[in-house]
XYZ file of C-alpha atoms in Angstrom:
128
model
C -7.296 -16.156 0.404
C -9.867 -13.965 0.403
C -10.263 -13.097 4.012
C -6.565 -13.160 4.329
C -6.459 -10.312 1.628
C -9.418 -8.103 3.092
C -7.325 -8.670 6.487
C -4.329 -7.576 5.082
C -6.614 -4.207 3.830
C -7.655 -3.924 7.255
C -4.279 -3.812 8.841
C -2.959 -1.781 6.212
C -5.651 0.909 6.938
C -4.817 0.459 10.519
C -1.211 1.058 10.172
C -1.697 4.168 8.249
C -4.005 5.586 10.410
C -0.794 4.844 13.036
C 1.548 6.410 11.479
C -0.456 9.714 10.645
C -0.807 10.042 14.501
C 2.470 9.061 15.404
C 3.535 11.433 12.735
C 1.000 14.120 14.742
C 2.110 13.403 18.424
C 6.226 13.673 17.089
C 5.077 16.991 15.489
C 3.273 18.278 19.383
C 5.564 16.708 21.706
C 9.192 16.548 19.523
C 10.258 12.726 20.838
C 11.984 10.846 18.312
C 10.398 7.938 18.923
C 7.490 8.955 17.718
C 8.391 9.765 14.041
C 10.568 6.389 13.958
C 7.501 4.499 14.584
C 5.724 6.716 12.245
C 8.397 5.754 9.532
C 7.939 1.941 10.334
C 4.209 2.081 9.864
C 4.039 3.751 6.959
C 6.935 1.431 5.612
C 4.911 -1.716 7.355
C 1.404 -0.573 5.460
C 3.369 -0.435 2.123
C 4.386 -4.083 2.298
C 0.611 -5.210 3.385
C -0.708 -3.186 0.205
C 1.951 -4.955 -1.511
C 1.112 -8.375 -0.477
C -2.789 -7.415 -1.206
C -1.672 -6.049 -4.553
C 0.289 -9.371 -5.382
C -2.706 -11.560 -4.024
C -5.525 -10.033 -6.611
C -2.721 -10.597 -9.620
C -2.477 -13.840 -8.756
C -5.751 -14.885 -8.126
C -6.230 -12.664 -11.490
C -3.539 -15.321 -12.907
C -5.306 -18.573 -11.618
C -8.512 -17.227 -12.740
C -10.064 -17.875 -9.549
C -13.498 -17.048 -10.379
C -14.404 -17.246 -6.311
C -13.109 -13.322 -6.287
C -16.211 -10.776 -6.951
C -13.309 -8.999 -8.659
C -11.768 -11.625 -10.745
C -15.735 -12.820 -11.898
C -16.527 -9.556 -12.879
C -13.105 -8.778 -15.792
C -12.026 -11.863 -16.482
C -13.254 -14.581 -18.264
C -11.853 -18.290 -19.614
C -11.200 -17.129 -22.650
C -9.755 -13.964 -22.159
C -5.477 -13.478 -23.256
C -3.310 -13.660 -19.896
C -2.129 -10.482 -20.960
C -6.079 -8.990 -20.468
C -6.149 -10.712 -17.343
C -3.270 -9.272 -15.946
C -4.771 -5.907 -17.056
C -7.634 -6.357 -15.657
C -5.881 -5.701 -12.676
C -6.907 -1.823 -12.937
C -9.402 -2.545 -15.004
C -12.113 -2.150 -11.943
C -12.526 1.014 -9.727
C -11.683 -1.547 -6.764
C -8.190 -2.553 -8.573
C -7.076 1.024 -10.244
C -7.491 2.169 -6.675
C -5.638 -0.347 -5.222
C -2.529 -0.243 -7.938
C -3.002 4.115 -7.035
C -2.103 2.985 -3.377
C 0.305 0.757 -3.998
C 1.870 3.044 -6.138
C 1.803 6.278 -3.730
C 2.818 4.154 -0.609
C 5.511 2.481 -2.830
C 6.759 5.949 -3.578
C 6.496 7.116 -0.241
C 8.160 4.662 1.580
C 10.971 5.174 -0.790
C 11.400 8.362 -0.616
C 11.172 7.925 3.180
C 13.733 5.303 3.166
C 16.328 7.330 0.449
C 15.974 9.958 2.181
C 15.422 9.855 6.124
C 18.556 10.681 7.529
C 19.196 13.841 5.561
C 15.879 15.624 5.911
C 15.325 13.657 9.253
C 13.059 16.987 10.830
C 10.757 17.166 7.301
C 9.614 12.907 7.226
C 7.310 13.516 10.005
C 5.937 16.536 7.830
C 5.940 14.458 4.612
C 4.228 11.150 6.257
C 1.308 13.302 7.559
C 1.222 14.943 4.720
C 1.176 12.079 2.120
């Protein structure tokens, strides 16, 4: 699970960085096809920081002390409610629930609202 997660980081990163320059090369060259594949990225990253997000609550929930992370703010005898917490109770996790909160809202906003201010999401995704 571990590997899996930082994998899932990886590709996240990956896809962002994708859909910034897609976002750039729709903004030079003006071909569609470039800003829809900058919306899927950014919408593909959000559900990989998602999945990432939902793997440290759960290993968070199962206590698995194998996680630097999990070692580190949890304990045995700690209240599940303090263990959820301790979600953003690291640098590592408040970061993580900060990007999974900005790409949540992103992608939303992307998704509400990409066929009415279809000429601005390229603007907003590089941008964001």
């Amino acid at each position: 699970m571990i590997l899996f997660g930082n994998f899932l980081e990886i590709a996240a990163l990956g896809l962002l960085c994708f859909a910034v320059a897609a976002a750039a090369v729709h903004l030079r060259t003006r071909r569609e096809a470039w800003a829809v594949s900058a919306t899927r990225g950014m919408h593909a990253a959000a559900l990989l920081v998602t999945l990432v997000a939902a793997l440290l609550l759960v290993a968070l929930m199962r206590r698995d002390f194998r996680l630097e992370y999990v070692a580190g703010y949890t304990s045995t005898t700690l209240p599940m409610i303090y263990t959820v917490t301790a979600f953003w109770a690291g640098q590592a996790g408040s970061l993580l629930l900060w990007l999974w909160l900005l790409l949540g809202f992103s992608s939303l906003a992307v998704w509400m609202y990409g066929r009415k201010y279809r000429p601005v999401i390229p603007h907003f995704i590089l941008f964001t």
